[in-house]
Tab-separated table of C-alpha atoms and ligand atoms in Angstrom:
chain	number	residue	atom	x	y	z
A	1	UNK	CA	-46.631	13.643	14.272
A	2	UNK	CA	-44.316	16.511	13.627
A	3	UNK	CA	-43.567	17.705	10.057
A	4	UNK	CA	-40.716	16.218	8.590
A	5	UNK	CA	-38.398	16.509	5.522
A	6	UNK	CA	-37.398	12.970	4.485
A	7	UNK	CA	-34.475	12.822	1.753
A	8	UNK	CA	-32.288	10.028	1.344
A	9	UNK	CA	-30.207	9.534	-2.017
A	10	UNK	CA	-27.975	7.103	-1.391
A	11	UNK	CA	-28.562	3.880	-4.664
A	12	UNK	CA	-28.071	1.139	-2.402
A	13	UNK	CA	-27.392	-1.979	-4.166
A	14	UNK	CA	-27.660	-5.022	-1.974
A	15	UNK	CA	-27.224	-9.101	-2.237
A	16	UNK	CA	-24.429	-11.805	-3.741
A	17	UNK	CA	-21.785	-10.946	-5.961
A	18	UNK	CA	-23.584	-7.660	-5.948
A	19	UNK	CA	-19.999	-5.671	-6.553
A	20	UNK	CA	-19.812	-6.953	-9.705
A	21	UNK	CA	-21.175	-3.872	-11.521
A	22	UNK	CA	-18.894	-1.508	-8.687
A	23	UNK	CA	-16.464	-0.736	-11.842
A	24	UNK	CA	-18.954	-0.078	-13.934
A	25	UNK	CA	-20.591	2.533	-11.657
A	26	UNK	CA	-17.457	4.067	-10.713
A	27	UNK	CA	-16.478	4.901	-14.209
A	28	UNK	CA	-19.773	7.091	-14.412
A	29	UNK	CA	-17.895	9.565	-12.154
A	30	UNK	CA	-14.067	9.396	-13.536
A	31	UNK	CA	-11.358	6.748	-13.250
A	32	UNK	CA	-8.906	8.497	-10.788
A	33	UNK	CA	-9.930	6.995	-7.402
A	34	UNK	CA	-9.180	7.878	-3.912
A	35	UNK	CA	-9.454	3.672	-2.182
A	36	UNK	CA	-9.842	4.225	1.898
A	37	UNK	CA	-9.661	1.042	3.872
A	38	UNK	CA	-8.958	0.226	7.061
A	39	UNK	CA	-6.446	-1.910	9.062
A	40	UNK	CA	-5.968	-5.490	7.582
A	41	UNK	CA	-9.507	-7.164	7.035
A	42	UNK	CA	-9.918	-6.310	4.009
A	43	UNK	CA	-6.989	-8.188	2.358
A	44	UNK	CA	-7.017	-11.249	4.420
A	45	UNK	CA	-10.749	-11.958	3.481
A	46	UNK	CA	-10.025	-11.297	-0.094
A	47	UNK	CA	-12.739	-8.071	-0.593
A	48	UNK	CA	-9.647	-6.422	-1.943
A	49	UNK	CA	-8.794	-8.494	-4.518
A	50	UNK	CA	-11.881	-8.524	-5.645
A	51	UNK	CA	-12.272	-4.134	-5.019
A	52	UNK	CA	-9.087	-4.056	-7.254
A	53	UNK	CA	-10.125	-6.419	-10.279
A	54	UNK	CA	-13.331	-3.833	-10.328
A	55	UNK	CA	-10.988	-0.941	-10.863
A	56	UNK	CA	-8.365	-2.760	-13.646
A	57	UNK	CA	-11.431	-3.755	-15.418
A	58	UNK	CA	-12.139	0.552	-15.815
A	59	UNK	CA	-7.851	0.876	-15.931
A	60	UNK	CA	-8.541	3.384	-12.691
A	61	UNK	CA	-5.432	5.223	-11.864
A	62	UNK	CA	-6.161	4.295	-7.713
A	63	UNK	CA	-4.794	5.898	-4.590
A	64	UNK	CA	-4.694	4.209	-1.752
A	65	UNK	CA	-5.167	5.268	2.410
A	66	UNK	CA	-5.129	1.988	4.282
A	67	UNK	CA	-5.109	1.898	8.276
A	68	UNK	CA	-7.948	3.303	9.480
A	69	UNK	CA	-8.428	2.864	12.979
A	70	UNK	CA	-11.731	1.436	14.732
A	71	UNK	CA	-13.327	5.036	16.354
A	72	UNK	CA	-11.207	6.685	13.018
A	73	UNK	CA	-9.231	9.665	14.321
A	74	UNK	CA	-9.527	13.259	12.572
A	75	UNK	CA	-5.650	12.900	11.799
A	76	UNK	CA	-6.163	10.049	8.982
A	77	UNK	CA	-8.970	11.845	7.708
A	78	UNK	CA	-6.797	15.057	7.236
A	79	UNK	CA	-3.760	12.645	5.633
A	80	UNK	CA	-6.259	11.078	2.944
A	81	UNK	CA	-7.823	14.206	2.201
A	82	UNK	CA	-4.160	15.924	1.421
A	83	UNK	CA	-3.988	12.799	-0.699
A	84	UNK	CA	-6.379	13.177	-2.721
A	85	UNK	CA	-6.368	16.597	-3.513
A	86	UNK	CA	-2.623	15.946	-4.475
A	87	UNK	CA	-3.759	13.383	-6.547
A	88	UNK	CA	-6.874	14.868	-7.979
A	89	UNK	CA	-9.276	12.541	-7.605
A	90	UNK	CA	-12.846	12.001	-9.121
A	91	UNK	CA	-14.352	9.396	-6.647
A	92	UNK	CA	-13.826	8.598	-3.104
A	93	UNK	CA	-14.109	4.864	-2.524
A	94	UNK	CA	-14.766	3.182	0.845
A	95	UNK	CA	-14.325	-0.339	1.244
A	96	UNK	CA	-14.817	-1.173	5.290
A	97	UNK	CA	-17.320	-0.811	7.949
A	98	UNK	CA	-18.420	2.278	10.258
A	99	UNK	CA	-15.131	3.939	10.989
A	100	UNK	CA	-13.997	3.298	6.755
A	101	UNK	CA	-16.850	4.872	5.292
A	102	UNK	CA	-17.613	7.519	8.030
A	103	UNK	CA	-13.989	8.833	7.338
A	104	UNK	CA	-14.684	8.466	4.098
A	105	UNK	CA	-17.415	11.155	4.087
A	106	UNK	CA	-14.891	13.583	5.437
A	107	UNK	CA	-12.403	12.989	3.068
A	108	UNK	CA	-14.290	13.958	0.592
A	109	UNK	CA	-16.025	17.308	1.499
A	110	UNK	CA	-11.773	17.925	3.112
A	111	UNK	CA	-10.336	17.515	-0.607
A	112	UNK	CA	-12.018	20.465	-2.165
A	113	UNK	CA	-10.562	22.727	1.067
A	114	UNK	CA	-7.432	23.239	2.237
A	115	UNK	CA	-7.699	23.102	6.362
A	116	UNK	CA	-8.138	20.548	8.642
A	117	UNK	CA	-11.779	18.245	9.083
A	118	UNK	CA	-11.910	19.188	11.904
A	119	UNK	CA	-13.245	22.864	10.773
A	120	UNK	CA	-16.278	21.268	9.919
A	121	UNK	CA	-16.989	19.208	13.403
A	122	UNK	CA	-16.348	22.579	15.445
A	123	UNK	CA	-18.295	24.852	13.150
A	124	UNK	CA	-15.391	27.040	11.752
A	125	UNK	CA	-16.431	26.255	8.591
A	126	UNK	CA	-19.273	24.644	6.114
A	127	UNK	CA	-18.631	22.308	3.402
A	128	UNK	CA	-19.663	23.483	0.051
A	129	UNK	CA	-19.138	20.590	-2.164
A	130	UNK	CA	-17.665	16.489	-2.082
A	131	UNK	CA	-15.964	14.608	-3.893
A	132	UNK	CA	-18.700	11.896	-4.823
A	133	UNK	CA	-17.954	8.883	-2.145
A	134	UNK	CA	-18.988	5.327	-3.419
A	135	UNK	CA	-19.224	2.550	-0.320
A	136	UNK	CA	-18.524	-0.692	-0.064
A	137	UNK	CA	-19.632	-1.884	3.271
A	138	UNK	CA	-18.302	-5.134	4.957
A	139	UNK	CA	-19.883	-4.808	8.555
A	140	UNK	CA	-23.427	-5.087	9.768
A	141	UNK	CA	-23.609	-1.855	12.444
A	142	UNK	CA	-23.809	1.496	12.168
A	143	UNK	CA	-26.214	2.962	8.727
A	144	UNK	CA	-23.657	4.836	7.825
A	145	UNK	CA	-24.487	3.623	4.362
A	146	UNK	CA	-27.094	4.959	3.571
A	147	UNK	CA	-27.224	8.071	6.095
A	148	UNK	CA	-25.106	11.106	5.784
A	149	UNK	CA	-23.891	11.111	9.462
A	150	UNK	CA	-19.711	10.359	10.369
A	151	UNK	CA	-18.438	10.107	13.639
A	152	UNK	CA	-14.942	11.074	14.235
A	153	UNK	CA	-12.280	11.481	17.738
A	154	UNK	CA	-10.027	14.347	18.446
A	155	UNK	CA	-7.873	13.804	21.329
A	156	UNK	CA	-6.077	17.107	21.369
A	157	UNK	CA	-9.936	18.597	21.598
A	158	UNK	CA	-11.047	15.515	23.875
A	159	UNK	CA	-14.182	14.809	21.312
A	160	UNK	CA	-15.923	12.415	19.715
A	161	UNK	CA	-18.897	13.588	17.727
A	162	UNK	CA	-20.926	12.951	15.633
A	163	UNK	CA	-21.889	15.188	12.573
A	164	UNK	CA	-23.594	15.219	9.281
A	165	UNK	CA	-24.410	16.568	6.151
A	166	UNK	CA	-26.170	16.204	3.377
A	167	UNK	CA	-23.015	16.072	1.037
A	168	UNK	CA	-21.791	13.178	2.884
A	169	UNK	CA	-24.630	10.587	1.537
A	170	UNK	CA	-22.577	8.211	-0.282
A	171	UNK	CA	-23.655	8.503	-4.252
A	172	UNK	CA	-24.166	4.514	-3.894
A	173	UNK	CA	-23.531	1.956	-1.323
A	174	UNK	CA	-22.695	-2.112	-1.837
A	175	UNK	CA	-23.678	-4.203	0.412
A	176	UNK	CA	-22.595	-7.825	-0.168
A	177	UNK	CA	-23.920	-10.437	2.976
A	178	UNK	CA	-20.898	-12.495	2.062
A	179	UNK	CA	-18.571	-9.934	2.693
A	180	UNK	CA	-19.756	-9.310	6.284
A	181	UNK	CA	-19.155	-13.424	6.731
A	182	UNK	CA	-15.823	-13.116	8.345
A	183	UNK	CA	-16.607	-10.295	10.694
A	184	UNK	CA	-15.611	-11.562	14.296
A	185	UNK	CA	-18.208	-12.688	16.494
A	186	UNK	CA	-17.142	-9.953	18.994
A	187	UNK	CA	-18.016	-7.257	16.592
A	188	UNK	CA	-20.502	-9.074	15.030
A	189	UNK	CA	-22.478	-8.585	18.370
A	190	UNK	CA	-21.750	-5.079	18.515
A	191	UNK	CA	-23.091	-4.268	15.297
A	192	UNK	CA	-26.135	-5.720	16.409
A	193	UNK	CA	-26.447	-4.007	19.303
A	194	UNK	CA	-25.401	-0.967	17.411
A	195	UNK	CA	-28.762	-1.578	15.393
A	196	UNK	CA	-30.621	-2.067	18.607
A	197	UNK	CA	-29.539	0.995	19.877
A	198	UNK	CA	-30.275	3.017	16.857
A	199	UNK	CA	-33.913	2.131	17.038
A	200	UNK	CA	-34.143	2.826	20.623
A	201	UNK	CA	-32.803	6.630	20.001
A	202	UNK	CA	-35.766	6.756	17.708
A	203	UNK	CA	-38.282	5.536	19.943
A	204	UNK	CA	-37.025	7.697	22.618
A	205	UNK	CA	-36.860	10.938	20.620
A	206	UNK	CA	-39.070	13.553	20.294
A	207	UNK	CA	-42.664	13.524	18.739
A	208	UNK	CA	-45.022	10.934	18.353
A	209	UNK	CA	-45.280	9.052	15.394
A	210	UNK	CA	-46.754	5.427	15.634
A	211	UNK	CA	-45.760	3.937	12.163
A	212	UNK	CA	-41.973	4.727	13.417
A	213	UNK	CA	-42.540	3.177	16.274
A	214	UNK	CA	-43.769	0.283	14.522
A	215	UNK	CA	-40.692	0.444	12.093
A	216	UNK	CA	-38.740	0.228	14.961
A	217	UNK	CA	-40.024	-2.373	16.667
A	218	UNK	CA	-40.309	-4.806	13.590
A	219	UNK	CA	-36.438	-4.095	13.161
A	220	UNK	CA	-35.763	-5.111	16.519
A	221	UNK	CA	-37.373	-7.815	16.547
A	222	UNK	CA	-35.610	-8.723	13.518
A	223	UNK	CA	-32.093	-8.346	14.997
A	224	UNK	CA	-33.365	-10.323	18.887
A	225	UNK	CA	-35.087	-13.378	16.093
A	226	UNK	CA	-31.796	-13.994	14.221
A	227	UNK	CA	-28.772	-11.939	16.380
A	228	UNK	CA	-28.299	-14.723	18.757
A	229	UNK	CA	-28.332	-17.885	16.239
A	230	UNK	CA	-26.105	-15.810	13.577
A	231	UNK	CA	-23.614	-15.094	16.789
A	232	UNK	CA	-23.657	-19.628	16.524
A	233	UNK	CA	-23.746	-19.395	12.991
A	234	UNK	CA	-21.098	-16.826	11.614
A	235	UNK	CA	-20.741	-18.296	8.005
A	236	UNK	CA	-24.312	-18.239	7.682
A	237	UNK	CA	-25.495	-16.107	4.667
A	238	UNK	CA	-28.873	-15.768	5.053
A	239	UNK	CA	-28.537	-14.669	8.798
A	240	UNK	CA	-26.109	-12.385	7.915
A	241	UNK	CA	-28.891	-10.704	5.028
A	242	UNK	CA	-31.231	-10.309	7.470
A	243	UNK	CA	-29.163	-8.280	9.992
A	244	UNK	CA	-27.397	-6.753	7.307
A	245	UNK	CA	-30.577	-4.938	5.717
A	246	UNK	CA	-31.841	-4.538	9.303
A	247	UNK	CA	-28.555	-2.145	10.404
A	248	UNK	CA	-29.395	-0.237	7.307
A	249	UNK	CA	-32.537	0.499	7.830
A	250	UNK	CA	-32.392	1.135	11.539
A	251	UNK	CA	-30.277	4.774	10.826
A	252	UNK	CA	-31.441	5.513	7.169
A	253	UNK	CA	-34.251	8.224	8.145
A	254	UNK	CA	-37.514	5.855	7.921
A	255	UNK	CA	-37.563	5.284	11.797
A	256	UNK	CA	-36.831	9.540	12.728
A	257	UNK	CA	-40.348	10.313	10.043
A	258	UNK	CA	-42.832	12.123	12.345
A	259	UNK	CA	-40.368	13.081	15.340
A	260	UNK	CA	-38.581	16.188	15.522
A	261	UNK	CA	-35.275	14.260	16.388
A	262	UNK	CA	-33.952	11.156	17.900
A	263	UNK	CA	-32.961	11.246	21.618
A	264	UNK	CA	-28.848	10.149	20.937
A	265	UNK	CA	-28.065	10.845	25.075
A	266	UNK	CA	-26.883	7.488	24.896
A	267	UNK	CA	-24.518	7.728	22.057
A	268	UNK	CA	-23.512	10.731	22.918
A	269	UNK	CA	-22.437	8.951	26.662
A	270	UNK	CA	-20.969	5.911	24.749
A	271	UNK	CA	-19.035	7.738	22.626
A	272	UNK	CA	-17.383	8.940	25.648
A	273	UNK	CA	-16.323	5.612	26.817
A	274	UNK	CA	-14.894	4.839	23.462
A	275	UNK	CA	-12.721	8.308	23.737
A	276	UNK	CA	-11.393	7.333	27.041
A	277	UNK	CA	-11.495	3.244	26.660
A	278	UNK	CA	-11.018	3.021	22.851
A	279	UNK	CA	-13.925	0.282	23.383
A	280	UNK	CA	-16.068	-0.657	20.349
A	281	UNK	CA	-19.023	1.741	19.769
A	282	UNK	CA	-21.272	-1.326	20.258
A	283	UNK	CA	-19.753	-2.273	23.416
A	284	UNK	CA	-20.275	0.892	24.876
A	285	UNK	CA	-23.889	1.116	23.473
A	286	UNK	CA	-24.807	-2.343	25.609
A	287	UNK	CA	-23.258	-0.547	28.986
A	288	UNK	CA	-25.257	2.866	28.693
A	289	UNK	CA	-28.331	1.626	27.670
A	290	UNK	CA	-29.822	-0.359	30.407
A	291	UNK	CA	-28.400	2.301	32.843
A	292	UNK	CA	-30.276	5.678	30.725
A	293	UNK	CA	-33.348	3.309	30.991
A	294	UNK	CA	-33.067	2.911	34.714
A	295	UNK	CA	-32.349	6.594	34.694
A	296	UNK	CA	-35.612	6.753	32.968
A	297	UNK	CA	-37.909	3.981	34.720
A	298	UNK	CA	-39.707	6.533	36.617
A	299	UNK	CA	-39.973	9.806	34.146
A	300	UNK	CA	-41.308	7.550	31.177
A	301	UNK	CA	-42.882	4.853	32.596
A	302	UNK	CA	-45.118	3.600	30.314
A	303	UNK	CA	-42.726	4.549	27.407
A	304	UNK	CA	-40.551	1.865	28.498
A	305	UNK	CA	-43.204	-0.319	29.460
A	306	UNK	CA	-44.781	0.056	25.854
A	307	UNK	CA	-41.473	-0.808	24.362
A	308	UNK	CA	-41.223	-3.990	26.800
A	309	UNK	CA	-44.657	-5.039	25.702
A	310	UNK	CA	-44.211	-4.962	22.310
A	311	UNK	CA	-40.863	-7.175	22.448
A	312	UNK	CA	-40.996	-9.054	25.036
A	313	UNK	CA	-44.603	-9.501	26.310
A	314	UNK	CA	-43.821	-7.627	29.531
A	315	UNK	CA	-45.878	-5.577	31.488
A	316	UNK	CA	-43.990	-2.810	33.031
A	317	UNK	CA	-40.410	-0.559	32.759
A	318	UNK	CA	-38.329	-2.500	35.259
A	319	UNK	CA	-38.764	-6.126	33.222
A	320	UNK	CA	-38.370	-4.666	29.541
A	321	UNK	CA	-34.991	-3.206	31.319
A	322	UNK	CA	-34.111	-6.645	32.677
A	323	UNK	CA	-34.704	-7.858	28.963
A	324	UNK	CA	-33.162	-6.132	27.349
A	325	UNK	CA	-29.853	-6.652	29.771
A	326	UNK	CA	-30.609	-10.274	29.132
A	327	UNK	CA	-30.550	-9.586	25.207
A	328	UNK	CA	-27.489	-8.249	25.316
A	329	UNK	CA	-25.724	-10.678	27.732
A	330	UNK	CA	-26.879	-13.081	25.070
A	331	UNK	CA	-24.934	-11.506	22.222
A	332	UNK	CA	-22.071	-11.495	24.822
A	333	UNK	CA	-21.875	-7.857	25.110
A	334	UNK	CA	-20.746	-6.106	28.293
A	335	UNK	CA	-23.491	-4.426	30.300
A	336	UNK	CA	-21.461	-3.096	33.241
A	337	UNK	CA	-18.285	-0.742	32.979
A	338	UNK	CA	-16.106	-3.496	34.323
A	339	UNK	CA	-17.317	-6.115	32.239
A	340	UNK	CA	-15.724	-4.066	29.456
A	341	UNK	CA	-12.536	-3.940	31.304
A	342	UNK	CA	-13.208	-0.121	32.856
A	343	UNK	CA	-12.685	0.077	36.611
A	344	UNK	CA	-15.025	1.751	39.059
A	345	UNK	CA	-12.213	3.776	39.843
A	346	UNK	CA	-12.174	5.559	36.358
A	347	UNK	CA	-15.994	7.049	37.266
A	348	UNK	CA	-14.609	10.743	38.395
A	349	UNK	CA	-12.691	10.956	35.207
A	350	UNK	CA	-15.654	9.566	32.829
A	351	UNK	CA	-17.839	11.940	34.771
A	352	UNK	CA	-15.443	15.249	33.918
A	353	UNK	CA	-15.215	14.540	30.457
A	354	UNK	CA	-18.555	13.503	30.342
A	355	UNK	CA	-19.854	17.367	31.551
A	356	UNK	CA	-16.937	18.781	29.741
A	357	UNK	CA	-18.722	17.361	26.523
A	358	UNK	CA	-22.377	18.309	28.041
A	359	UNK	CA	-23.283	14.719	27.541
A	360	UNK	CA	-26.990	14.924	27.405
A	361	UNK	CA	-29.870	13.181	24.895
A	362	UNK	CA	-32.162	15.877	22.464
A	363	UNK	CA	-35.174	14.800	23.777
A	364	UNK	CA	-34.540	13.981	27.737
A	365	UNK	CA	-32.192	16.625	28.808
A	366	UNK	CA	-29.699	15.258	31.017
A	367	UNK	CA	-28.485	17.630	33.953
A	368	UNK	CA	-25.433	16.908	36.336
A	369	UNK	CA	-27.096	15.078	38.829
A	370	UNK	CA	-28.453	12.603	35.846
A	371	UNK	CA	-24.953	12.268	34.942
A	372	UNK	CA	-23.977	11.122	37.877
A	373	UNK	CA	-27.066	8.353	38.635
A	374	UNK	CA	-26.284	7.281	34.745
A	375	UNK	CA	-22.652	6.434	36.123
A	376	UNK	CA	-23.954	4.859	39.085
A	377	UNK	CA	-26.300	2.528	37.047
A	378	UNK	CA	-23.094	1.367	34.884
A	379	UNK	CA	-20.885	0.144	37.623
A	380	UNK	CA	-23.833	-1.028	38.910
B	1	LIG	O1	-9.736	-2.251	10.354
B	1	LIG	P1	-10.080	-3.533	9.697
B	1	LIG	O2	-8.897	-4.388	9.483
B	1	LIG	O3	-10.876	-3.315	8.434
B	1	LIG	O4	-11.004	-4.395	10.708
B	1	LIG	C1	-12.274	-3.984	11.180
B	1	LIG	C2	-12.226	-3.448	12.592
B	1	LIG	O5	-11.206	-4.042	13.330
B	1	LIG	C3	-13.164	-5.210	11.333
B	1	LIG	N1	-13.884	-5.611	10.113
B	1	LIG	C4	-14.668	-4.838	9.322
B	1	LIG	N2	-15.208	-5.596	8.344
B	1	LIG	C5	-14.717	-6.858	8.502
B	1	LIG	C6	-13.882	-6.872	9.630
B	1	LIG	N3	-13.255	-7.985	10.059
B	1	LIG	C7	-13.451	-9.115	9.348
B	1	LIG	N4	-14.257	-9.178	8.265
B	1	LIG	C8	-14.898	-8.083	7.813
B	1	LIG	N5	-15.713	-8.169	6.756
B	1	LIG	O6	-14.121	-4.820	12.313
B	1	LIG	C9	-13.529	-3.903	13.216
B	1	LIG	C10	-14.499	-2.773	13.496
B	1	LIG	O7	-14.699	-1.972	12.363
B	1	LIG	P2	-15.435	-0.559	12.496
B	1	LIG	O8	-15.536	0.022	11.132
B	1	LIG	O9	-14.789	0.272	13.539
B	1	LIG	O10	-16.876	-0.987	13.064
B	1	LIG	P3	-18.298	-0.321	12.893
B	1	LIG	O11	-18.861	-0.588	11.546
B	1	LIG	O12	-19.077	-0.757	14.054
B	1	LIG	O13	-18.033	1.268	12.977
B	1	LIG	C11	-17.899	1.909	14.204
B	1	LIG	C12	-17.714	3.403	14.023
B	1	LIG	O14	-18.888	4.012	13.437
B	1	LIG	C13	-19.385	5.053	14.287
B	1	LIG	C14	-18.933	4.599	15.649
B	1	LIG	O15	-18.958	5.640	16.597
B	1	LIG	C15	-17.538	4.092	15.372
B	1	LIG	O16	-16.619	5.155	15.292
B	1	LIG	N6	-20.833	5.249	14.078
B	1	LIG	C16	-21.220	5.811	12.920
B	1	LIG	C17	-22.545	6.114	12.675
B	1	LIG	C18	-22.980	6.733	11.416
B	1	LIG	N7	-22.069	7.176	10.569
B	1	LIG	O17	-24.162	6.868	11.165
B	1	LIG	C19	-23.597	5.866	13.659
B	1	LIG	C20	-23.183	4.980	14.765
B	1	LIG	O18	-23.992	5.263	15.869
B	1	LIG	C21	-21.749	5.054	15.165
B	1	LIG	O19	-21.554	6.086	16.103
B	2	LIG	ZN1	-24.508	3.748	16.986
């Protein structure tokens, strides 16, 4: 194993009706309260309703930044953080899924300064101190609850990237199964595969550490045993628990103990589609997967093979790719470019900004070349 520092101190309180006490705990850090939410989910479902009964019942004086875009864009961040500096504000509370609270993490290490977020993504500048963020998540995906990572896009810069800090944990997260009940079976998939995908950067990073590999297989497993039946069964609570806590604890830091790093080559390709496409994270998570692993087949072997074993009771790199293509077909997620609407004809311009970016994983360097075969694998 390699040494490893693992800190996580994010009070996550999970199960039914668990936002009951969410006034209670937000008065511990002031009543004047900086609500972030994004585009209209949250009030047709009724979460908000129920967000703002927990704030009269403390008489919070509340703020509100609705409209936060799917892949959230460094521009809303900059508007809610001029908000709530304006405004003053003791707490910064998310109430959404990925994009919600990952913007929300921004917001609140942006209040205390006066320039743009974006300081902090290009390494201009550090953040000294947050506003303390509070989360209420409503979407099975990404660990951002309990992890103090935020991903945000800059067009002018042509970006998307990922960055974290320790001042971006939220203080406490709320995670209530029923509120992920109405999520849409489209993006219901791609949280799961978002899970998936966040194990496999584990198992593919650096350092070996067999009880994380274990982790990670157990919370796969988890997501193949009960993905597909929730994705027939989208009211169902206790499917939803299950892949709830499993998208939690596949990017909380129990699956990176004993590795130097993850690999995140495949993120950090996906999150190129998703600049370009605007296509869900998970959807582009289901294209570049299968194609890194064919990149792959023949450098790690019996890495793969391993992995394939462990799952599905296969015996070698080419069959745990094939099933883990037929996994994701199964949730209904696109595994070629065009299957997510991109045509073959975009591949010169995915391949410029993918070099412009230096795509490449922490572990398995990628070079041009690699670049190249990766794009080849997802048209396919
Ligand atoms: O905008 P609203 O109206 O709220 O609708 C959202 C959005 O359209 C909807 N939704 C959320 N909860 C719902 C719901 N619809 C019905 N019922 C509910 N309860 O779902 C859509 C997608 O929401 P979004 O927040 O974009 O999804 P997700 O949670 O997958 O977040 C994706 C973002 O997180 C980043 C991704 O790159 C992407 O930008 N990631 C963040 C990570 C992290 N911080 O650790 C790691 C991940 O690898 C990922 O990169
Ligand atoms: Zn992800």
């Amino acid at each position: 194993m390699e040494n490893f520092t693992l800190y996580n101190p994010t009070k996550l309180h999970f199960g039914k009706d668990i936002t009951n006490d969410l006034g209670k705990v937000i008065a511990g850090y002031g009543n004047r309260v900086l609500l972030v939410y994004g585009k209209n989910s949250i009030k047709e479902t009724g979460i908000y309703n129920k967000i703002k009964l927990q704030l009269n019942s403390i008489h919070a004086v509340v703020f509100e930044y609705g409209g936060i875009k799917p892949n959230p864009v460094v521009e809303d961040v900059d508007a809610a953080s001029r908000l709530g500096r304006n405004s003053n504000v003791d707490v910064v509370l998310a109430v959404g899924g990925g994009s919600v609270i990952d913007s929300a993490k921004i917001i609140a290490i942006t209040i205390p300064v006066s320039h743009s977020a974006w300081d902090f993504y290009s390494g201009m500048k550090k953040p000294a101190k947050a506003v303390p963020i509070i989360a209420v998540l409503t979407l099975a995906a990404t660990g951002t609850e309990m992890n103090p990572f935020a991903v945000l896009q800059n067009h002018k810069s042509k970006q998307k990237l990922g960055w974290g800090n320790p001042l971006c944990f939220p203080q406490h997260s709320f995670l209530d199964p029923g509120f992920t009940v109405t999520v849409p079976k489209n993006y219901t998939a791609y949280g799961i595969a978002d899970l998936v995908a966040h194990c496999l950067e584990a198992y593919f990073g650096k350092g070996d550490a067999s009880l994380s590999d274990k982790l990670v297989i157990a919370i796969i497993k988890e997501a193949i045993d009960n993905g597909p039946a929730l994705l027939n069964d989208l009211k169902n609570y206790e499917l939803r628990e299950k892949i709830l806590y499993a998208s939690t604890l596949a990017l909380n830091g129990i699956t990176m103990a004993g590795r130097r790093s993850g690999d995140w080559g495949v993120h950090d390709a996906g999150h190129i589609l998703s600049l370009l496409f605007d296509i869900p994270h998970g959807a582009s998570l289901t294209i570049v997967y299968p194609a890194w692993m064919m990149l792959m087949k023949d450098r790690i072997p019996e890495r793969i093979a391993q992995l394939g074993k462990d799952l599905f009771d296969v015996d070698n790199a080419k069959k745990t790719i094939d099933k883990f293509e037929e996994f994701f077909k199964k949730i209904e997620c696109p595994v070629r470019l065009e299957e997510a609407g991109i045509s073959k004809m975009k591949r010169q311009q995915i391949l410029d900004t993918m070099n412009y970016n230096k795509v490449s994983g922490m572990n398995h360097k990628l070079s041009g070349n690699d670049i190249e075969e990766l794009l080849d694998h997802m048209i396919g």
